XYZ file of N, CA and C in Angstrom:
216
model
N 74.713 199.840 111.903
C 73.344 199.526 111.518
C 72.481 200.773 111.616
N 71.519 200.846 110.741
C 70.577 201.957 110.781
C 69.520 201.691 111.834
N 69.063 202.763 112.439
C 67.984 202.638 113.402
C 66.633 202.831 112.737
N 65.683 203.262 113.516
C 64.324 203.473 113.014
C 64.251 204.753 112.184
N 63.293 204.818 111.266
C 63.112 206.054 110.502
C 62.869 207.244 111.436
N 63.474 208.347 111.146
C 63.358 209.609 111.897
C 64.040 209.593 113.259
N 64.592 208.469 113.671
C 65.317 208.388 114.951
C 66.284 207.213 114.911
N 67.394 207.390 114.231
C 68.345 206.296 114.019
C 69.000 205.779 115.298
N 68.899 206.512 116.392
C 69.493 206.062 117.647
C 68.686 204.932 118.281
N 67.431 204.734 117.877
C 66.649 203.584 118.330
C 66.802 202.475 117.307
N 67.410 201.371 117.711
C 67.669 200.300 116.764
C 66.790 199.076 116.976
N 65.993 199.060 118.019
C 65.142 197.905 118.283
C 63.965 197.929 117.318
N 63.796 196.865 116.558
C 62.772 196.820 115.518
C 61.415 196.325 116.018
N 61.389 195.717 117.189
C 60.144 195.133 117.697
C 59.362 196.121 118.563
N 60.048 196.921 119.345
C 59.364 197.949 120.131
C 60.292 199.130 120.355
N 59.711 200.299 120.461
C 60.464 201.529 120.711
C 59.463 202.638 121.015
N 59.942 203.720 121.617
C 59.046 204.860 121.796
C 58.552 205.349 120.435
N 57.303 205.731 120.371
C 56.748 206.231 119.118
C 57.307 207.599 118.770
N 57.448 207.861 117.490
C 57.957 209.162 117.042
C 57.008 210.280 117.452
N 55.716 210.027 117.361
C 54.719 211.050 117.669
C 54.134 210.911 119.070
N 54.429 209.815 119.753
C 53.823 209.579 121.064
C 54.791 209.789 122.218
N 55.996 210.223 121.939
C 56.963 210.436 123.003
C 57.422 209.122 123.588
N 57.227 208.956 124.890
C 57.723 207.753 125.545
C 56.772 206.570 125.430
N 55.586 206.775 124.891
C 54.649 205.671 124.715
C 55.220 204.640 123.760
N 55.216 203.386 124.171
C 55.829 202.325 123.373
C 54.938 201.945 122.195
N 55.577 201.730 121.052
C 54.898 201.194 119.870
C 55.550 199.869 119.525
N 54.724 198.897 119.187
C 55.257 197.635 118.686
C 55.428 197.758 117.181
N 56.460 197.122 116.665
C 56.816 197.211 115.245
C 56.756 198.670 114.783
N 57.514 199.542 115.444
C 57.353 200.982 115.224
C 57.587 201.438 113.788
N 58.578 200.901 113.111
C 58.823 201.319 111.734
C 57.665 200.981 110.824
N 57.121 199.790 110.995
C 55.986 199.346 110.178
C 54.742 200.165 110.523
N 54.430 200.239 111.800
C 53.205 200.942 112.225
C 53.199 202.395 111.810
N 54.318 203.069 112.038
C 54.349 204.494 111.730
C 54.323 204.732 110.227
N 54.933 203.845 109.449
C 54.830 203.952 107.997
C 53.384 203.843 107.538
N 52.665 202.881 108.112
C 51.252 202.693 107.758
C 50.413 203.879 108.241
N 50.623 204.290 109.492
C 49.842 205.399 110.044
C 50.024 206.691 109.246
N 51.225 206.885 108.706
C 51.508 208.091 107.930
C 51.230 207.909 106.438
N 50.717 206.724 106.082
C 50.422 206.390 104.681
C 51.663 206.509 103.792
N 52.805 206.177 104.380
C 54.062 206.132 103.632
C 54.309 204.671 103.273
N 53.649 204.235 102.217
C 53.587 202.816 101.881
C 54.953 202.230 101.543
N 55.786 202.975 100.850
C 57.121 202.463 100.514
C 57.934 202.238 101.790
N 57.885 203.199 102.696
C 58.583 203.059 103.973
C 58.046 201.864 104.748
N 56.731 201.716 104.797
C 56.130 200.585 105.510
C 56.608 199.271 104.910
N 56.633 199.190 103.588
C 57.089 197.961 102.932
C 58.557 197.667 103.251
N 59.397 198.693 103.219
C 60.814 198.510 103.563
C 60.964 198.016 104.998
N 60.169 198.576 105.894
C 60.249 198.189 107.300
C 59.718 196.779 107.529
N 58.723 196.361 106.763
C 58.214 194.986 106.864
C 59.316 194.005 106.493
N 60.032 194.296 105.414
C 61.144 193.431 104.999
C 62.212 193.400 106.084
N 62.518 194.556 106.631
C 63.554 194.645 107.668
C 63.169 193.855 108.921
N 61.939 194.016 109.379
C 61.476 193.290 110.564
C 61.440 191.791 110.278
N 61.055 191.422 109.065
C 61.063 190.008 108.686
C 62.441 189.392 108.830
N 63.468 190.120 108.409
C 64.848 189.623 108.541
C 65.243 189.497 110.007
N 64.844 190.478 110.802
C 65.141 190.430 112.237
C 64.505 189.190 112.864
N 63.246 188.922 112.523
C 62.554 187.762 113.084
C 63.167 186.451 112.594
N 63.571 186.401 111.327
C 64.245 185.205 110.815
C 65.541 184.953 111.574
N 66.332 186.004 111.787
C 67.588 185.857 112.526
C 67.344 185.397 113.958
N 66.316 185.942 114.590
C 65.991 185.526 115.955
C 65.576 184.061 115.982
N 64.773 183.647 115.013
C 64.358 182.244 114.932
C 65.536 181.310 114.752
N 66.482 181.702 113.900
C 67.677 180.882 113.691
C 68.506 180.777 114.967
N 68.627 181.889 115.692
C 69.384 181.871 116.946
C 68.715 180.965 117.973
N 67.401 181.003 118.042
C 66.663 180.146 118.977
C 66.831 178.683 118.602
N 66.744 178.373 117.312
C 66.928 176.989 116.866
C 68.333 176.491 117.180
N 69.337 177.335 116.983
C 70.713 176.947 117.302
C 70.883 176.695 118.794
N 70.300 177.569 119.605
C 70.393 177.394 121.055
C 69.688 176.118 121.492
N 68.519 175.854 120.925
C 67.779 174.637 121.277
C 68.559 173.397 120.875
N 69.190 173.428 119.702
C 69.987 172.287 119.251
C 71.185 172.073 120.167
N 71.830 173.155 120.573
C 72.979 173.041 121.472
C 72.555 172.478 122.826
N 71.421 172.920 123.328
C 70.938 172.420 124.615
C 70.559 170.944 124.539
N 69.934 170.544 123.452
C 69.503 169.149 123.352
C 70.670 168.202 123.107
N 71.774 168.723 122.541
C 72.945 167.863 122.323
C 73.895 167.891 123.513
N 73.613 168.749 124.481
C 74.438 168.820 125.680
C 75.665 169.692 125.534
N 75.757 170.470 124.486
C 76.926 171.358 124.289
C 76.725 172.677 124.940
């Protein structure tokens, strides 16, 4: 899997150290940094990517909730 723009070793899409802020944490770093740098295409790509991550997380939570409620 690809990581964040300019730092592929960071793969967390919800929070990560900022590219320009060092260890300071940024939320939605790919999206925020794309917007801050006025790189609109990059920001749009990152919005789609984060959307998929959130959809997958939601599906996992729904599956876990269903398993818990059925006693499995």
